[in-house]
CSV table of C-alpha atoms and ligand atoms in Angstrom, one decimal:
chain,number,residue,atom,x,y,z
S,211,MET,CA,-4.7,-10.3,215.6
S,212,ASP,CA,-0.9,-9.3,215.1
S,213,GLU,CA,-0.1,-8.7,211.9
S,214,LEU,CA,3.3,-11.1,212.3
S,215,ALA,CA,0.9,-13.8,213.7
S,216,LYS,CA,-1.6,-13.3,210.7
S,217,ARG,CA,1.5,-13.3,207.9
S,218,ALA,CA,2.8,-16.5,209.8
S,219,ILE,CA,-0.5,-18.5,209.4
S,220,GLU,CA,-0.5,-17.6,206.2
S,221,VAL,CA,2.6,-18.8,205.0
S,222,LEU,CA,1.7,-22.5,207.1
S,223,HIS,CA,-1.7,-22.4,205.2
S,224,GLY,CA,0.2,-21.7,202.1
S,225,ASN,CA,2.6,-24.4,202.6
S,226,ASP,CA,0.3,-26.8,204.2
S,227,ARG,CA,-0.5,-30.0,202.2
S,228,GLY,CA,-3.2,-31.8,204.6
S,229,THR,CA,-0.9,-33.8,206.8
S,230,TRP,CA,2.3,-32.5,206.0
S,231,THR,CA,4.0,-29.3,205.2
S,232,ARG,CA,6.6,-28.1,202.6
S,233,PRO,CA,9.6,-25.9,204.2
S,234,SER,CA,8.6,-23.4,201.2
S,235,PRO,CA,6.5,-23.6,198.3
S,236,ARG,CA,8.8,-23.4,195.0
S,237,LEU,CA,12.4,-24.0,196.7
S,238,TYR,CA,11.9,-27.1,198.9
S,239,PRO,CA,8.5,-28.8,197.7
S,240,HIS,CA,8.8,-32.2,200.0
S,241,GLN,CA,9.0,-32.9,203.8
S,242,TRP,CA,12.2,-32.7,205.3
S,243,SER,CA,12.9,-33.7,208.7
S,244,TRP,CA,13.8,-31.2,211.0
S,245,ASP,CA,11.8,-28.4,209.1
S,246,ALA,CA,8.8,-30.6,210.1
S,247,ALA,CA,9.7,-30.9,213.8
S,248,PHE,CA,9.9,-26.9,213.9
S,249,VAL,CA,7.0,-26.4,211.8
S,250,ALA,CA,4.6,-29.2,213.8
S,251,MET,CA,5.6,-26.4,216.8
S,252,GLY,CA,3.8,-23.5,214.7
S,253,TRP,CA,1.0,-25.7,214.1
S,254,ALA,CA,0.6,-26.7,217.6
S,255,GLN,CA,-0.5,-22.6,218.3
S,256,LEU,CA,-3.1,-23.7,216.0
S,257,ASP,CA,-3.9,-27.1,216.1
S,258,PRO,CA,-2.1,-29.7,218.4
S,259,VAL,CA,-3.7,-32.7,216.3
S,260,ARG,CA,-2.5,-31.2,213.2
S,261,ALA,CA,0.7,-30.8,214.5
S,262,LEU,CA,0.8,-34.4,215.5
S,263,ASN,CA,0.1,-35.4,211.9
S,264,GLU,CA,2.9,-33.5,210.9
S,265,LEU,CA,5.2,-35.6,213.0
S,266,TRP,CA,3.3,-38.6,211.8
S,267,SER,CA,4.0,-38.0,208.3
S,268,LEU,CA,7.6,-37.6,208.6
S,269,LEU,CA,7.6,-41.0,210.5
S,270,ARG,CA,5.9,-43.1,207.6
S,271,GLY,CA,9.5,-42.6,205.8
S,272,GLN,CA,11.4,-44.3,209.0
S,273,TRP,CA,13.3,-46.8,207.7
S,274,THR,CA,13.0,-50.1,209.4
S,275,THR,CA,16.9,-49.4,211.0
S,276,GLY,CA,15.0,-46.5,212.7
S,277,MET,CA,16.7,-43.9,210.8
S,278,VAL,CA,14.3,-40.9,210.1
S,279,PRO,CA,15.3,-39.2,206.9
S,280,GLN,CA,16.4,-35.8,205.7
S,281,ILE,CA,13.7,-35.9,202.8
S,282,VAL,CA,10.2,-37.7,202.7
S,283,PHE,CA,9.1,-37.0,198.9
S,284,ASP,CA,6.1,-35.8,197.7
S,285,LEU,CA,5.6,-38.2,194.7
S,286,ASN,CA,3.1,-35.7,192.9
S,287,VAL,CA,5.7,-33.1,192.7
S,288,GLY,CA,7.0,-32.8,189.1
S,289,ARG,CA,10.4,-34.5,187.9
S,290,GLY,CA,13.1,-32.3,188.5
S,291,ARG,CA,11.5,-29.6,190.6
S,292,TYR,CA,13.7,-30.5,193.4
S,293,GLU,CA,17.3,-32.3,193.0
S,294,PRO,CA,18.3,-34.7,193.8
S,295,GLY,CA,14.8,-36.0,193.6
S,296,PRO,CA,13.2,-39.3,194.7
S,297,ASN,CA,14.7,-41.4,192.0
S,298,ALA,CA,18.4,-39.9,192.3
S,299,TRP,CA,19.1,-41.8,195.9
S,300,GLY,CA,18.5,-45.3,195.6
S,301,THR,CA,16.7,-46.3,198.6
S,302,ALA,CA,13.7,-47.9,196.9
S,303,LEU,CA,14.4,-51.3,198.9
S,304,ASN,CA,15.3,-49.3,202.4
S,305,ALA,CA,12.1,-47.0,202.5
S,306,PRO,CA,8.9,-48.3,203.5
S,307,PRO,CA,6.8,-49.9,201.1
S,308,GLY,CA,5.4,-47.1,199.2
S,309,VAL,CA,7.0,-43.9,200.5
S,310,ALA,CA,9.8,-42.3,198.7
S,311,THR,CA,13.0,-41.0,200.9
S,312,SER,CA,16.3,-39.4,200.7
S,313,GLY,CA,19.0,-41.7,202.4
S,314,ILE,CA,20.5,-39.4,205.1
S,315,CYS,CA,19.2,-37.6,208.1
S,316,GLN,CA,18.9,-34.4,210.0
S,317,PRO,CA,19.2,-33.2,213.6
S,318,PRO,CA,17.3,-35.1,216.0
S,319,VAL,CA,14.9,-32.0,217.2
S,320,HIS,CA,11.6,-34.4,216.8
S,321,ALA,CA,11.5,-34.9,220.5
S,322,ILE,CA,12.0,-31.2,221.1
S,323,ALA,CA,8.6,-30.6,219.2
S,324,LEU,CA,6.7,-33.3,220.8
S,325,ALA,CA,7.1,-32.1,224.2
S,326,ARG,CA,6.6,-28.6,223.2
S,327,ILE,CA,3.2,-29.8,221.6
S,328,ARG,CA,2.4,-31.8,224.8
S,329,GLU,CA,3.1,-28.3,226.6
S,330,VAL,CA,0.7,-25.9,224.3
S,331,ALA,CA,-1.8,-28.7,224.1
S,332,ALA,CA,-1.8,-28.9,228.3
S,333,GLY,CA,-2.3,-25.0,228.1
S,334,ARG,CA,-5.3,-25.2,226.0
S,335,ASN,CA,-8.0,-26.8,228.1
S,336,ASP,CA,-9.8,-28.1,225.1
S,337,GLY,CA,-9.1,-32.2,225.5
S,338,SER,CA,-6.3,-32.0,223.0
S,339,LEU,CA,-3.7,-33.0,225.8
S,340,HIS,CA,-5.7,-36.1,226.1
S,341,GLU,CA,-5.3,-36.8,222.3
S,342,VAL,CA,-1.4,-36.0,222.4
S,343,ASP,CA,-0.5,-37.8,225.5
S,344,ASP,CA,-2.2,-41.0,223.3
S,345,ALA,CA,-0.2,-40.2,220.7
S,346,ILE,CA,2.8,-40.4,222.4
S,347,VAL,CA,2.2,-43.5,223.9
S,348,ASP,CA,3.2,-44.6,219.8
S,349,LEU,CA,5.0,-42.1,218.8
S,350,TYR,CA,7.6,-42.4,221.9
S,351,PRO,CA,8.9,-45.6,220.6
S,352,ARG,CA,9.6,-44.3,217.0
S,353,LEU,CA,11.3,-41.6,218.3
S,354,ASP,CA,13.2,-43.9,220.7
S,355,ARG,CA,14.4,-45.8,217.8
S,356,TRP,CA,15.2,-42.9,216.3
S,357,HIS,CA,17.7,-42.0,218.9
S,358,ARG,CA,19.0,-45.5,219.3
S,359,TRP,CA,19.9,-45.9,215.8
S,360,LEU,CA,21.8,-42.4,215.6
S,361,ARG,CA,23.5,-43.6,218.9
S,362,THR,CA,24.6,-47.2,217.3
S,363,ALA,CA,24.9,-46.7,213.4
S,364,ARG,CA,26.6,-42.8,214.1
S,365,ASP,CA,28.6,-43.7,217.0
S,366,PRO,CA,29.5,-47.4,216.8
S,367,GLU,CA,32.2,-46.8,219.6
S,368,GLY,CA,30.1,-45.2,221.8
S,369,THR,CA,31.9,-41.8,221.9
S,370,GLY,CA,28.9,-39.7,222.5
S,371,LEU,CA,29.3,-38.1,219.4
S,372,ILE,CA,27.3,-38.6,216.2
S,373,THR,CA,29.0,-38.6,213.1
S,374,ILE,CA,27.1,-36.9,209.8
S,375,LEU,CA,28.3,-38.3,206.3
S,376,HIS,CA,27.2,-35.6,204.0
S,377,PRO,CA,27.0,-32.0,204.9
S,378,TRP,CA,22.9,-31.7,204.4
S,379,GLU,CA,22.8,-33.9,207.7
S,380,SER,CA,23.8,-31.2,209.3
S,381,GLY,CA,21.0,-29.0,208.6
S,382,LEU,CA,23.5,-26.1,208.5
S,383,ASP,CA,24.7,-27.1,204.9
S,384,ASN,CA,27.1,-24.7,203.7
S,385,SER,CA,28.7,-23.7,207.5
S,386,PRO,CA,32.7,-23.1,207.0
S,387,ARG,CA,32.9,-25.8,209.1
S,388,TRP,CA,32.8,-28.2,206.2
S,389,ASP,CA,35.2,-26.6,204.2
S,390,ARG,CA,38.1,-28.9,205.0
S,391,PRO,CA,36.2,-32.3,205.0
S,392,LEU,CA,34.7,-31.3,201.7
S,393,SER,CA,37.8,-30.0,199.9
S,394,ARG,CA,39.3,-33.4,200.2
S,395,VAL,CA,36.4,-35.0,198.5
S,396,GLU,CA,37.4,-35.8,195.1
S,397,PRO,CA,34.5,-36.6,192.8
S,398,ASP,CA,36.1,-39.1,190.1
S,399,GLU,CA,33.6,-37.7,187.4
S,400,LEU,CA,31.5,-34.1,187.2
S,401,LEU,CA,28.2,-34.2,185.9
S,402,ASP,CA,28.3,-32.3,183.2
S,403,ASP,CA,24.3,-31.8,183.3
S,404,LEU,CA,24.5,-31.3,187.3
S,405,PRO,CA,20.8,-30.2,187.8
S,406,ARG,CA,20.2,-27.1,189.8
S,407,PRO,CA,16.4,-26.3,189.8
S,408,ASP,CA,16.8,-24.2,193.1
S,409,LEU,CA,18.8,-21.3,191.4
S,410,THR,CA,15.8,-20.7,189.7
S,411,CYS,CA,13.8,-20.5,193.2
S,412,VAL,CA,15.8,-17.7,194.8
S,413,ALA,CA,16.7,-13.8,193.8
S,414,ASP,CA,20.2,-14.1,193.3
S,415,PRO,CA,21.8,-17.7,192.6
S,416,ALA,CA,24.8,-16.4,195.1
S,417,GLU,CA,22.2,-17.0,197.9
S,418,ARG,CA,22.5,-20.7,197.3
S,419,PRO,CA,25.3,-23.2,197.2
S,420,THR,CA,28.3,-23.3,194.5
S,421,ASN,CA,28.4,-26.0,191.8
S,422,PRO,CA,31.6,-27.3,193.0
S,423,GLU,CA,29.7,-28.4,196.2
S,424,TYR,CA,26.9,-29.4,194.4
S,425,GLN,CA,29.0,-32.0,192.5
S,426,ARG,CA,30.9,-32.9,196.2
S,427,TYR,CA,27.4,-33.1,197.5
S,428,ARG,CA,26.1,-35.5,194.7
S,429,PHE,CA,29.0,-37.9,194.5
S,430,LEU,CA,28.7,-38.2,198.4
S,431,VAL,CA,25.0,-39.3,197.8
S,432,ASP,CA,26.3,-41.5,195.1
S,433,ARG,CA,29.1,-43.3,197.3
S,434,LEU,CA,26.1,-43.9,199.9
S,435,ILE,CA,24.2,-45.5,196.9
S,436,ALA,CA,27.1,-47.8,195.7
S,437,ILE,CA,27.4,-49.1,199.3
S,438,ASP,CA,23.6,-49.8,199.6
S,439,TYR,CA,23.4,-47.2,202.9
S,440,ASP,CA,25.4,-49.9,205.2
S,441,GLN,CA,26.2,-47.8,207.7
S,442,ASP,CA,29.0,-50.0,208.8
S,443,LYS,CA,31.1,-49.9,205.5
S,444,ALA,CA,30.0,-45.7,205.5
S,445,MET,CA,31.4,-45.7,209.1
S,446,GLU,CA,35.0,-47.1,207.8
S,447,GLU,CA,35.1,-46.0,204.7
S,448,HIS,CA,32.6,-43.0,203.3
S,449,PRO,CA,34.9,-40.2,202.3
S,450,PHE,CA,33.2,-37.2,204.8
S,451,ARG,CA,32.6,-38.3,208.3
S,452,VAL,CA,32.4,-35.8,210.8
S,453,ALA,CA,31.5,-35.9,214.4
S,454,ASP,CA,29.4,-32.7,214.8
S,455,VAL,CA,29.0,-31.2,218.2
S,456,TRP,CA,25.6,-29.2,217.4
S,457,PHE,CA,23.5,-32.1,215.7
S,458,SER,CA,25.1,-34.1,219.0
S,459,ALA,CA,23.6,-31.5,221.3
S,460,ILE,CA,20.9,-31.2,220.0
S,461,LEU,CA,20.4,-35.0,220.5
S,462,ALA,CA,21.3,-34.9,224.3
S,463,SER,CA,18.8,-32.2,224.8
S,464,ALA,CA,16.1,-34.6,222.9
S,465,ASP,CA,17.4,-37.4,225.4
S,466,ASP,CA,16.5,-35.5,228.3
S,467,VAL,CA,13.0,-35.2,226.7
S,468,LEU,CA,12.5,-38.5,225.8
S,469,ALA,CA,13.4,-39.5,229.8
S,470,ASP,CA,10.3,-36.9,230.5
S,471,LEU,CA,7.7,-38.1,228.2
S,472,ALA,CA,8.8,-42.0,229.1
S,473,PRO,CA,6.8,-41.9,232.1
S,474,ILE,CA,3.8,-40.3,230.1
S,475,ALA,CA,4.3,-43.4,227.0
S,476,GLY,CA,4.2,-46.1,229.7
S,477,ARG,CA,7.7,-46.4,230.2
S,478,PRO,CA,9.1,-44.8,233.3
S,479,GLU,CA,11.8,-47.4,233.2
S,480,GLU,CA,13.4,-46.3,230.1
S,481,GLY,CA,13.5,-42.1,231.6
S,482,ASP,CA,16.9,-43.1,233.1
S,483,ARG,CA,18.6,-44.4,230.0
S,484,HIS,CA,17.9,-41.4,228.3
S,485,ARG,CA,19.3,-39.0,230.9
S,486,ALA,CA,22.5,-41.3,230.9
S,487,ASP,CA,22.6,-40.7,227.1
S,488,ALA,CA,22.2,-37.0,227.4
S,489,GLU,CA,24.9,-36.7,230.4
S,490,HIS,CA,27.5,-39.0,228.0
S,491,THR,CA,27.1,-36.8,225.1
S,492,ARG,CA,27.5,-33.7,227.4
S,493,ARG,CA,30.8,-35.2,228.7
S,494,ALA,CA,31.7,-35.9,224.7
S,495,LEU,CA,30.7,-32.3,224.1
S,496,ASP,CA,33.3,-31.1,227.2
S,497,THR,CA,36.4,-33.2,225.6
S,498,CYS,CA,36.1,-31.2,222.3
S,499,TRP,CA,36.0,-27.5,223.9
S,500,ASP,CA,39.1,-25.4,222.4
S,501,GLU,CA,40.4,-22.7,224.9
S,502,ASP,CA,41.7,-20.4,222.5
S,503,LEU,CA,38.4,-20.0,220.4
S,504,LEU,CA,36.3,-21.1,223.6
S,505,ALA,CA,34.2,-22.8,221.7
S,506,CYS,CA,33.3,-26.6,220.9
S,507,LEU,CA,34.7,-28.1,218.1
S,508,ASP,CA,33.4,-30.7,215.3
S,509,GLN,CA,36.0,-33.3,215.0
S,510,ASP,CA,37.1,-34.6,212.0
S,511,ARG,CA,37.1,-38.8,212.0
S,512,ILE,CA,39.3,-39.1,209.1
S,513,THR,CA,42.1,-37.3,209.8
S,514,GLY,CA,41.2,-37.8,213.7
S,515,ARG,CA,41.2,-33.8,214.3
S,516,PRO,CA,39.6,-31.0,215.7
S,517,ILE,CA,38.0,-28.6,213.1
S,518,ARG,CA,38.7,-24.9,213.9
S,519,SER,CA,36.3,-22.4,212.9
S,520,ASP,CA,34.5,-20.3,214.7
S,521,THR,CA,30.8,-20.6,213.9
S,522,MET,CA,27.3,-21.2,215.8
S,523,GLY,CA,28.6,-25.2,216.0
S,524,GLY,CA,30.5,-23.8,218.9
S,525,PHE,CA,27.9,-23.1,221.3
S,526,ALA,CA,26.9,-27.0,221.4
S,527,PRO,CA,27.2,-27.1,225.1
S,528,LEU,CA,24.5,-24.6,225.2
S,529,ILE,CA,22.7,-26.5,223.5
S,530,ALA,CA,22.7,-29.8,225.1
S,531,GLY,CA,22.5,-28.1,228.5
S,532,CYS,CA,26.1,-27.8,229.9
S,533,ASP,CA,27.6,-26.9,233.4
S,534,LEU,CA,26.9,-22.9,234.9
S,535,ASP,CA,30.8,-22.1,234.0
S,536,ARG,CA,31.0,-23.1,230.6
S,537,SER,CA,27.1,-21.8,229.6
S,538,ALA,CA,28.4,-17.8,231.3
S,539,VAL,CA,31.6,-18.2,228.7
S,540,LEU,CA,29.2,-19.6,225.7
S,541,VAL,CA,26.3,-16.5,226.7
S,542,ASP,CA,29.1,-13.8,227.0
S,543,ARG,CA,30.4,-14.8,223.2
S,544,LEU,CA,26.9,-15.0,221.6
S,545,PHE,CA,26.2,-11.8,223.1
S,546,GLY,CA,29.5,-10.5,222.3
S,547,PRO,CA,31.4,-8.6,219.7
S,548,THR,CA,31.8,-11.5,217.0
S,549,TYR,CA,28.3,-12.9,217.5
S,550,ALA,CA,25.2,-10.8,218.0
S,551,GLY,CA,26.6,-8.0,219.7
S,552,ALA,CA,29.1,-7.2,216.1
S,553,ASP,CA,29.4,-3.6,215.2
S,554,GLY,CA,26.7,-2.3,212.9
S,555,LEU,CA,24.2,-5.6,212.7
S,556,ALA,CA,20.7,-4.3,212.0
S,557,TRP,CA,19.2,-6.6,215.4
S,558,PRO,CA,21.9,-8.2,217.7
S,559,LEU,CA,21.0,-11.7,216.8
S,560,PRO,CA,23.1,-15.0,216.7
S,561,LEU,CA,25.3,-15.0,213.6
S,562,THR,CA,26.0,-18.8,211.9
S,563,THR,CA,29.4,-17.8,211.6
S,564,ALA,CA,31.6,-15.5,214.0
S,565,THR,CA,32.6,-12.1,212.2
S,566,THR,CA,36.3,-12.8,212.8
S,567,ASP,CA,36.6,-16.0,211.2
S,568,PRO,CA,38.0,-15.4,207.8
S,569,ARG,CA,35.3,-17.3,206.5
S,570,PHE,CA,32.6,-15.3,207.7
S,571,ASP,CA,30.4,-14.7,204.9
S,572,ARG,CA,27.3,-12.0,205.3
S,573,ARG,CA,25.3,-13.0,202.6
S,574,GLY,CA,26.6,-16.4,202.3
S,575,TYR,CA,24.5,-19.5,202.9
S,576,TRP,CA,24.8,-20.5,206.4
S,577,ARG,CA,28.3,-19.0,206.5
S,578,GLY,CA,27.3,-15.6,208.7
S,579,PRO,CA,23.2,-14.8,208.0
S,580,GLN,CA,20.9,-15.0,211.0
S,581,TRP,CA,18.9,-18.1,210.8
S,582,PRO,CA,15.4,-17.7,212.7
S,583,PRO,CA,15.0,-21.5,213.8
S,584,MET,CA,18.6,-21.5,214.9
S,585,THR,CA,18.0,-18.2,216.8
S,586,TRP,CA,15.1,-20.0,218.5
S,587,LEU,CA,16.6,-23.1,219.5
S,588,LEU,CA,19.4,-20.9,221.5
S,589,TRP,CA,16.7,-19.1,223.0
S,590,ARG,CA,15.4,-22.3,224.4
S,591,ALA,CA,18.7,-23.3,225.5
S,592,LEU,CA,18.9,-19.9,227.5
S,593,ARG,CA,15.7,-20.5,228.9
S,594,MET,CA,16.4,-23.8,229.8
S,595,GLY,CA,20.0,-23.4,231.3
S,596,GLY,CA,18.1,-20.4,233.6
S,597,HIS,CA,19.7,-17.1,231.5
S,598,THR,CA,15.9,-15.7,231.9
S,599,ARG,CA,17.4,-12.0,230.9
S,600,SER,CA,19.5,-13.1,228.1
S,601,ALA,CA,16.4,-15.2,226.7
S,602,ALA,CA,14.2,-12.4,227.0
S,603,THR,CA,16.4,-10.3,225.2
S,604,LEU,CA,17.0,-13.0,222.7
S,605,ARG,CA,13.5,-13.4,222.3
S,606,SER,CA,12.6,-9.6,221.9
S,607,ASN,CA,15.5,-8.6,219.4
S,608,ALA,CA,13.7,-11.9,217.3
S,609,ILE,CA,10.5,-10.7,217.3
S,610,GLU,CA,11.7,-7.4,216.2
S,611,GLN,CA,13.7,-9.0,213.2
S,612,LEU,CA,10.7,-11.1,212.3
S,613,ARG,CA,8.3,-8.4,212.2
S,614,ASP,CA,10.7,-6.7,209.4
S,615,THR,CA,11.5,-9.4,207.7
S,616,GLY,CA,8.8,-11.5,207.5
S,617,CYS,CA,8.7,-15.4,207.1
S,618,THR,CA,11.9,-15.4,205.4
S,619,GLU,CA,14.7,-18.3,205.4
S,620,TYR,CA,17.8,-16.3,206.6
S,621,VAL,CA,18.6,-12.6,207.1
S,622,GLU,CA,21.8,-10.5,205.8
S,623,PRO,CA,22.6,-9.2,209.1
S,624,TYR,CA,24.0,-5.7,208.7
S,625,SER,CA,21.3,-4.4,205.8
S,626,GLY,CA,18.6,-6.7,207.8
S,627,ARG,CA,17.7,-8.1,204.3
S,628,ALA,CA,15.4,-11.1,203.8
S,629,LEU,CA,17.5,-14.2,201.5
S,630,GLY,CA,16.2,-17.3,200.3
S,631,SER,CA,12.8,-17.9,200.7
S,632,ASP,CA,10.2,-15.2,201.6
S,633,SER,CA,7.5,-18.0,202.8
S,634,GLN,CA,9.3,-20.5,205.0
S,635,SER,CA,7.5,-22.7,206.9
S,636,TRP,CA,9.6,-23.1,210.1
S,637,THR,CA,10.4,-19.5,210.1
S,638,ALA,CA,6.5,-19.3,210.4
S,639,ALA,CA,6.3,-21.7,213.1
S,640,VAL,CA,9.0,-20.0,215.0
S,641,VAL,CA,7.3,-16.7,214.7
S,642,LEU,CA,4.1,-18.7,216.4
S,643,ASP,CA,6.0,-20.1,219.0
S,644,LEU,CA,8.1,-17.0,220.0
S,645,LEU,CA,4.7,-14.9,220.3
S,646,SER,CA,3.1,-17.7,222.0
S,647,TYR,CA,5.2,-17.6,224.8
S,648,ASP,CA,4.4,-16.4,228.2
S,649,PRO,CA,6.8,-16.6,230.8
T,935,2M8,C1,18.3,-26.3,203.2
T,935,2M8,O1,18.7,-27.5,202.8
T,935,2M8,C2,18.7,-28.5,201.7
T,935,2M8,C3,19.0,-30.0,201.7
T,935,2M8,O2,18.7,-30.3,203.0
T,935,2M8,C4,18.7,-27.6,200.1
T,935,2M8,O3,19.4,-26.9,200.7
T,935,2M8,O4,18.4,-28.1,199.2
T,935,2M8,C5,18.9,-26.3,204.6
T,935,2M8,O5,18.8,-24.9,204.8
T,935,2M8,C6,18.3,-27.2,205.5
T,935,2M8,O6,18.8,-27.3,206.9
T,935,2M8,C7,17.0,-27.4,205.6
T,935,2M8,O7,16.4,-28.3,206.3
T,935,2M8,C8,16.4,-27.6,203.9
T,935,2M8,C9,14.9,-27.4,203.6
T,935,2M8,O8,14.5,-25.8,204.8
T,935,2M8,O9,16.8,-26.7,202.9
């Protein structure tokens, strides 16, 4: 068997907790929301039913409001191993009985994962398609509620863009996109004994966010606890509110997918609603286009202004499925001299921040390095947008990188050094999916 595939399978098995998977053995010992979606696609290559369990495990934590939480905690993990842990979120009355969760969310990749599981099952001719289709009947309404929660609680004015209340909700936690809005967040008291177990899990603490950032992260969580996660209040007064274009674009694409899944779930009449939602977001993303940067910009909902930074977020229209003219511009930029085509890169793959952005940092967490799951999202977008040749190039470069770096969390783009955790589940999942692809 292919050595890389073997390593990826080892990583998934090593992080497997039976019905769900740790993102990594030490750094992230609980179940994370968007990791679970990627991981499910990885399991699909081995066992589509195990893949469905990954999604079901996550959805055990779905709140009655419809929110799918960023973390579903494993209560067997020792106290203090990950912070903020299960007792730090004040969510006991919000989460379903018997399940401990955080109180924020992450990008909605789940429907995309479910459709991919189905596609893989369909190619197996072993009866698993039947099981997947049965599961879709029950999973679809859960995902529909999740999307509806995002489109109401996090977009009460129906703008088509989803507001995040914490950088962790973006998944691209430390992106320079959040620097400005986060700098205005002033914790009223600083935690002297800020617990940072994460710093002991990486080779160099510089591979993780800084303490001042963590003080703000904790403060934002405390502010949400203080209003008991009341979303209406949060959307009016929370000190960090940003309409996140990358998150919104993923939702648009996931809505297109839900439209395709609706008939399989026995709800054909709901397809049009999802398509209209996706279209609405695509139009909203159009209004966030910056002609100078040639990028789509997040909107700070507190100042009412766009956030000018040249990052991966700018490619949101590609993820959402935009028209040919715009996608041609974005594909040029993606492979151009400030992103994948930058001089001196070990592999020509997308960067999380443009090399020309003043805050580009080749080692900084989400501030420059290459992240395999983001490469995967862009690869999928290129394929779906009909950019077949670019997609093929991206895929083969990604595989080449992964052969060298293994299932690492992220990669320093110039030296090609593996950074963060070295057994990251979503990277393993991306490996399996990329290797399996048969155009
Ligand atoms: C990272 O985020 C968590 C907080 O959610 C952390 O730093 O502790 C991010 O890379 C995020 O996107 C990812 O889902 C998570 C688990 O892999 O780790």
